[in-house]
Amino acid sequence: MNDKNIEFYKKINLDKFKEFARLIGLDTKIDIDLIYPYIQSAKILVELGAGYGRVISALLERNFQGQVIAFERVSELVNYLKDQFSHELLSKKITLIEADFKNFSITQQADVVLWLWSGFLELSEKEQRENVKHICNNLTENGVLVIEIPIEVKHIGEQAGNQIIRVETEWGTIEAYMPRYDELLDYAKYAGFVEVERKDYLTATSLKRTIYIFKKCL
Ligand SMILES: C[S@@+](CC[C@H](N)C(=O)[O-])C[C@H]1O[C@@H](n2cnc3c(N)ncnc32)[C@H](O)[C@@H]1O
């Protein structure tokens, strides 16, 4: 499922990408404000799917002190990120990895893995389950995985039944799998996380979304 979606991100232009963030109400970076207490002291933070750098900018704006390792596989976006964050890439505060983040490998364990703005939904149920486990194995003892997804799919999403969401645009279609809450808790248990904290919130455009904080220890 995730591999089929690559064309969508190759073809979306930057203005449209940013317009989506505004439409959803994530351009205000409210999600980062909500999770910041959980992530601010991380030494190593991994971001899965950096997009146009919304999250990296938010971290820099908040004077995040840790090291950021960001994965992005679309070369057009990687080039944009290299341009935007040239200074931080040079100082090695940010490491940009142009690669598929599924089953990623990093030399050190991460304190935080961020998987925001619905990116998690782009994996099939099996991929979601296995990737949560892989991430848990790559986290430090006190590490956390943060997943951010919608509660209701409105505006740009169309429900296609069987928990599959299809978003159709003029430049491509994106498919996603919306796990039920009990499935998410099951992924966590299977992976070895001991707790999942849930934070429901409203975006600036009044969309209902939620943040799951998967914790390796209490
Ligand atoms: C919805 S955007 C989220 C961007 C960013 N995380 C944010 O919150 O603003 C998802 C991003 O993940 C990237 N992506 C999706 N699957 C990927 C994969 N398997 N490996 C690397 N990047 C991926 C897409 O190219 C896209 O830029």
Short mmCIF file of C-alpha atoms and ligand atoms in Angstrom, two decimals:
data_model
loop_
_atom_site.label_atom_id
_atom_site.label_comp_id
_atom_site.label_asym_id
_atom_site.label_seq_id
_atom_site.Cartn_x
_atom_site.Cartn_y
_atom_site.Cartn_z
CA MET A 1 0.00 0.00 0.00
CA ASN A 2 2.71 2.48 1.02
CA ASP A 3 4.79 1.79 -2.09
CA LYS A 4 1.87 2.58 -4.38
CA ASN A 5 1.53 6.03 -2.78
CA ILE A 6 4.99 7.23 -3.80
CA GLU A 7 3.72 8.77 -7.06
CA PHE A 8 1.33 11.01 -5.11
CA TYR A 9 4.22 12.67 -3.28
CA LYS A 10 6.40 12.80 -6.39
CA LYS A 11 3.73 14.72 -8.26
CA ILE A 12 2.29 16.99 -5.57
CA ASN A 13 3.74 20.45 -5.86
CA LEU A 14 5.00 22.24 -2.80
CA ASP A 15 2.25 24.86 -2.70
CA LYS A 16 -0.42 22.15 -2.78
CA PHE A 17 1.39 20.18 -0.06
CA LYS A 18 1.46 23.26 2.17
CA GLU A 19 -2.16 24.04 1.29
CA PHE A 20 -3.12 20.57 2.57
CA ALA A 21 -1.44 21.37 5.86
CA ARG A 22 -3.45 24.60 6.07
CA LEU A 23 -6.69 22.82 5.18
CA ILE A 24 -6.14 20.23 7.89
CA GLY A 25 -4.97 22.89 10.34
CA LEU A 26 -1.52 21.40 10.92
CA ASP A 27 0.33 24.39 9.47
CA THR A 28 0.12 25.92 12.96
CA LYS A 29 2.23 22.97 14.20
CA ILE A 30 -0.22 22.41 17.03
CA ASP A 31 0.70 18.71 17.04
CA ILE A 32 4.30 19.58 17.91
CA ASP A 33 3.14 21.85 20.74
CA LEU A 34 1.07 18.99 22.17
CA ILE A 35 3.88 16.43 22.03
CA TYR A 36 6.76 18.71 22.91
CA PRO A 37 6.84 17.82 26.63
CA TYR A 38 7.36 14.16 25.64
CA ILE A 39 10.09 14.78 23.11
CA GLN A 40 12.01 17.86 24.19
CA SER A 41 14.78 16.05 26.04
CA ALA A 42 15.43 13.43 23.35
CA LYS A 43 19.05 13.09 22.31
CA ILE A 44 18.19 11.24 19.10
CA LEU A 45 14.89 11.91 17.37
CA VAL A 46 13.89 10.12 14.18
CA GLU A 47 11.23 11.53 11.87
CA LEU A 48 9.59 9.12 9.44
CA GLY A 49 8.66 10.96 6.22
CA ALA A 50 9.86 14.55 6.52
CA GLY A 51 7.72 15.95 3.67
CA TYR A 52 8.49 19.65 3.11
CA GLY A 53 10.03 20.03 6.58
CA ARG A 54 7.06 21.15 8.67
CA VAL A 55 8.19 19.10 11.68
CA ILE A 56 11.89 19.90 11.34
CA SER A 57 11.05 23.63 11.21
CA ALA A 58 8.84 23.26 14.28
CA LEU A 59 11.66 21.57 16.19
CA LEU A 60 14.15 24.25 15.22
CA GLU A 61 11.69 27.02 16.11
CA ARG A 62 11.34 25.46 19.57
CA ASN A 63 15.11 25.29 19.93
CA PHE A 64 15.14 21.49 20.13
CA GLN A 65 18.61 20.47 21.33
CA GLY A 66 18.78 16.84 20.20
CA GLN A 67 19.92 15.34 16.94
CA VAL A 68 17.27 14.89 14.26
CA ILE A 69 17.46 12.00 11.79
CA ALA A 70 14.83 12.49 9.10
CA PHE A 71 13.85 9.94 6.46
CA GLU A 72 12.28 10.96 3.16
CA ARG A 73 12.25 8.92 -0.03
CA VAL A 74 10.97 11.44 -2.60
CA SER A 75 14.04 13.06 -4.14
CA GLU A 76 12.19 16.30 -5.08
CA LEU A 77 11.32 16.75 -1.39
CA VAL A 78 14.82 15.73 -0.25
CA ASN A 79 16.32 18.41 -2.50
CA TYR A 80 13.95 21.01 -1.07
CA LEU A 81 14.84 19.95 2.49
CA LYS A 82 18.57 20.13 1.70
CA ASP A 83 18.06 23.67 0.53
CA GLN A 84 15.88 24.71 3.49
CA PHE A 85 18.10 23.23 6.18
CA SER A 86 21.57 23.52 4.62
CA HIS A 87 23.00 25.13 7.73
CA GLU A 88 21.71 22.47 10.14
CA LEU A 89 22.75 19.67 7.77
CA LEU A 90 26.24 21.06 7.66
CA SER A 91 26.47 21.26 11.45
CA LYS A 92 25.05 17.69 11.64
CA LYS A 93 22.19 18.81 13.87
CA ILE A 94 20.00 17.26 11.19
CA THR A 95 20.78 14.14 9.21
CA LEU A 96 18.64 13.61 6.16
CA ILE A 97 18.38 10.06 4.85
CA GLU A 98 16.98 9.63 1.37
CA ALA A 99 15.51 6.16 1.77
CA ASP A 100 12.43 4.12 2.49
CA PHE A 101 11.82 4.30 6.24
CA LYS A 102 10.22 0.87 6.46
CA ASN A 103 12.58 -1.32 8.47
CA PHE A 104 15.00 1.61 8.76
CA SER A 105 18.39 1.05 10.25
CA ILE A 106 20.28 3.61 12.32
CA THR A 107 23.56 3.20 14.18
CA GLN A 108 22.23 4.38 17.56
CA GLN A 109 18.90 3.69 19.22
CA ALA A 110 16.44 6.59 19.12
CA ASP A 111 14.77 8.23 22.12
CA VAL A 112 11.85 9.39 20.00
CA VAL A 113 10.36 8.33 16.69
CA LEU A 114 7.83 10.74 15.15
CA TRP A 115 5.30 9.53 12.62
CA LEU A 116 2.99 12.49 12.17
CA TRP A 117 0.28 13.81 9.86
CA SER A 118 -1.31 10.46 9.03
CA GLY A 119 1.86 8.91 7.57
CA PHE A 120 1.24 5.77 9.61
CA LEU A 121 -2.05 5.16 7.79
CA GLU A 122 -0.24 4.73 4.50
CA LEU A 123 0.85 1.26 5.53
CA SER A 124 -1.30 -1.85 5.30
CA GLU A 125 -2.43 -3.47 8.54
CA LYS A 126 0.41 -6.02 8.36
CA GLU A 127 2.99 -3.32 7.62
CA GLN A 128 1.67 -1.15 10.48
CA ARG A 129 1.98 -4.03 12.94
CA GLU A 130 5.49 -5.05 11.82
CA ASN A 131 6.80 -1.49 11.63
CA VAL A 132 5.59 -0.64 15.15
CA LYS A 133 7.55 -3.68 16.33
CA HIS A 134 10.64 -2.68 14.35
CA ILE A 135 10.48 0.83 15.82
CA CYS A 136 10.12 -0.52 19.36
CA ASN A 137 13.27 -2.60 18.82
CA ASN A 138 15.13 0.52 17.73
CA LEU A 139 14.14 2.69 20.70
CA THR A 140 16.06 3.25 23.93
CA GLU A 141 14.63 1.87 27.21
CA ASN A 142 12.62 5.05 27.87
CA GLY A 143 11.88 5.67 24.22
CA VAL A 144 8.57 6.77 22.73
CA LEU A 145 6.90 6.42 19.36
CA VAL A 146 4.46 9.22 18.48
CA ILE A 147 1.79 8.58 15.87
CA GLU A 148 -0.61 11.32 14.75
CA ILE A 149 -3.74 10.49 12.73
CA PRO A 150 -7.27 11.80 12.14
CA ILE A 151 -10.24 10.56 14.15
CA GLU A 152 -12.71 11.40 11.42
CA VAL A 153 -11.73 11.55 7.77
CA LYS A 154 -13.13 14.74 6.23
CA HIS A 155 -12.23 17.26 3.52
CA ILE A 156 -9.62 15.42 1.49
CA GLY A 157 -10.45 11.85 2.42
CA GLU A 158 -13.12 9.54 1.15
CA GLN A 159 -14.15 6.46 3.07
CA ALA A 160 -13.94 3.44 0.79
CA GLY A 161 -15.07 0.80 3.27
CA ASN A 162 -13.18 -1.89 5.17
CA GLN A 163 -11.12 0.74 6.99
CA ILE A 164 -9.49 1.70 3.67
CA ILE A 165 -9.36 5.43 2.93
CA ARG A 166 -8.84 6.66 -0.59
CA VAL A 167 -7.82 10.25 -1.27
CA GLU A 168 -8.23 11.18 -4.93
CA THR A 169 -6.65 14.31 -6.37
CA GLU A 170 -5.88 15.53 -9.88
CA TRP A 171 -2.25 14.37 -9.55
CA GLY A 172 -2.80 10.99 -7.97
CA THR A 173 -4.52 8.76 -5.46
CA ILE A 174 -3.38 7.86 -2.03
CA GLU A 175 -4.58 4.79 -0.15
CA ALA A 176 -4.54 4.35 3.57
CA TYR A 177 -5.63 1.89 6.26
CA MET A 178 -7.36 3.30 9.35
CA PRO A 179 -6.70 0.99 12.30
CA ARG A 180 -9.31 0.70 15.04
CA TYR A 181 -8.23 1.76 18.52
CA ASP A 182 -8.14 -1.86 19.69
CA GLU A 183 -5.92 -2.78 16.73
CA LEU A 184 -3.48 -0.02 17.67
CA LEU A 185 -3.35 -1.27 21.23
CA ASP A 186 -2.73 -4.74 19.87
CA TYR A 187 0.16 -3.49 17.70
CA ALA A 188 1.64 -1.92 20.84
CA LYS A 189 1.38 -5.12 22.83
CA TYR A 190 2.81 -7.24 20.02
CA ALA A 191 5.75 -4.82 19.69
CA GLY A 192 6.56 -4.74 23.40
CA PHE A 193 5.31 -1.26 24.34
CA VAL A 194 3.90 -1.15 27.86
CA GLU A 195 1.58 1.85 27.54
CA VAL A 196 -0.22 3.90 24.91
CA GLU A 197 -1.35 7.40 25.86
CA ARG A 198 -4.01 8.95 23.67
CA LYS A 199 -4.50 12.70 23.19
CA ASP A 200 -7.50 13.78 21.14
CA TYR A 201 -7.42 17.35 19.90
CA LEU A 202 -8.96 19.83 17.47
CA THR A 203 -6.87 21.46 14.77
CA ALA A 204 -7.07 25.13 13.80
CA THR A 205 -9.65 24.16 11.17
CA SER A 206 -11.69 22.21 13.76
CA LEU A 207 -10.79 18.74 12.54
CA LYS A 208 -10.78 15.99 15.14
CA ARG A 209 -7.40 14.29 15.29
CA THR A 210 -5.49 12.23 17.79
CA ILE A 211 -1.98 11.58 18.97
CA TYR A 212 -0.83 8.22 20.32
CA ILE A 213 2.26 8.11 22.46
CA PHE A 214 3.59 4.55 22.58
CA LYS A 215 5.84 4.11 25.60
CA LYS A 216 8.42 1.42 26.21
CA CYS A 217 8.27 1.88 29.97
CA LEU A 218 5.86 3.42 32.50
C1 LIG B 1 1.78 13.30 5.04
S1 LIG B 1 3.47 13.63 4.75
C2 LIG B 1 3.98 14.04 6.38
C3 LIG B 1 5.16 14.99 6.39
C4 LIG B 1 5.66 15.36 7.78
N1 LIG B 1 5.90 14.20 8.61
C5 LIG B 1 4.72 16.31 8.51
O1 LIG B 1 4.14 15.90 9.53
O2 LIG B 1 4.58 17.45 8.07
C6 LIG B 1 4.20 11.99 4.54
C7 LIG B 1 5.63 12.03 4.01
O3 LIG B 1 6.22 10.74 4.20
C8 LIG B 1 6.92 10.37 3.02
N2 LIG B 1 6.94 8.90 2.98
C9 LIG B 1 5.86 8.09 2.87
N3 LIG B 1 6.24 6.80 2.91
C10 LIG B 1 7.59 6.80 3.02
C11 LIG B 1 8.56 5.76 3.12
N4 LIG B 1 8.21 4.48 3.10
N5 LIG B 1 9.85 6.10 3.26
C12 LIG B 1 10.23 7.42 3.29
N6 LIG B 1 9.35 8.47 3.20
C13 LIG B 1 8.04 8.14 3.07
C14 LIG B 1 6.15 11.00 1.90
O4 LIG B 1 6.96 11.14 0.74
C15 LIG B 1 5.73 12.33 2.53
O5 LIG B 1 6.69 13.32 2.30
#
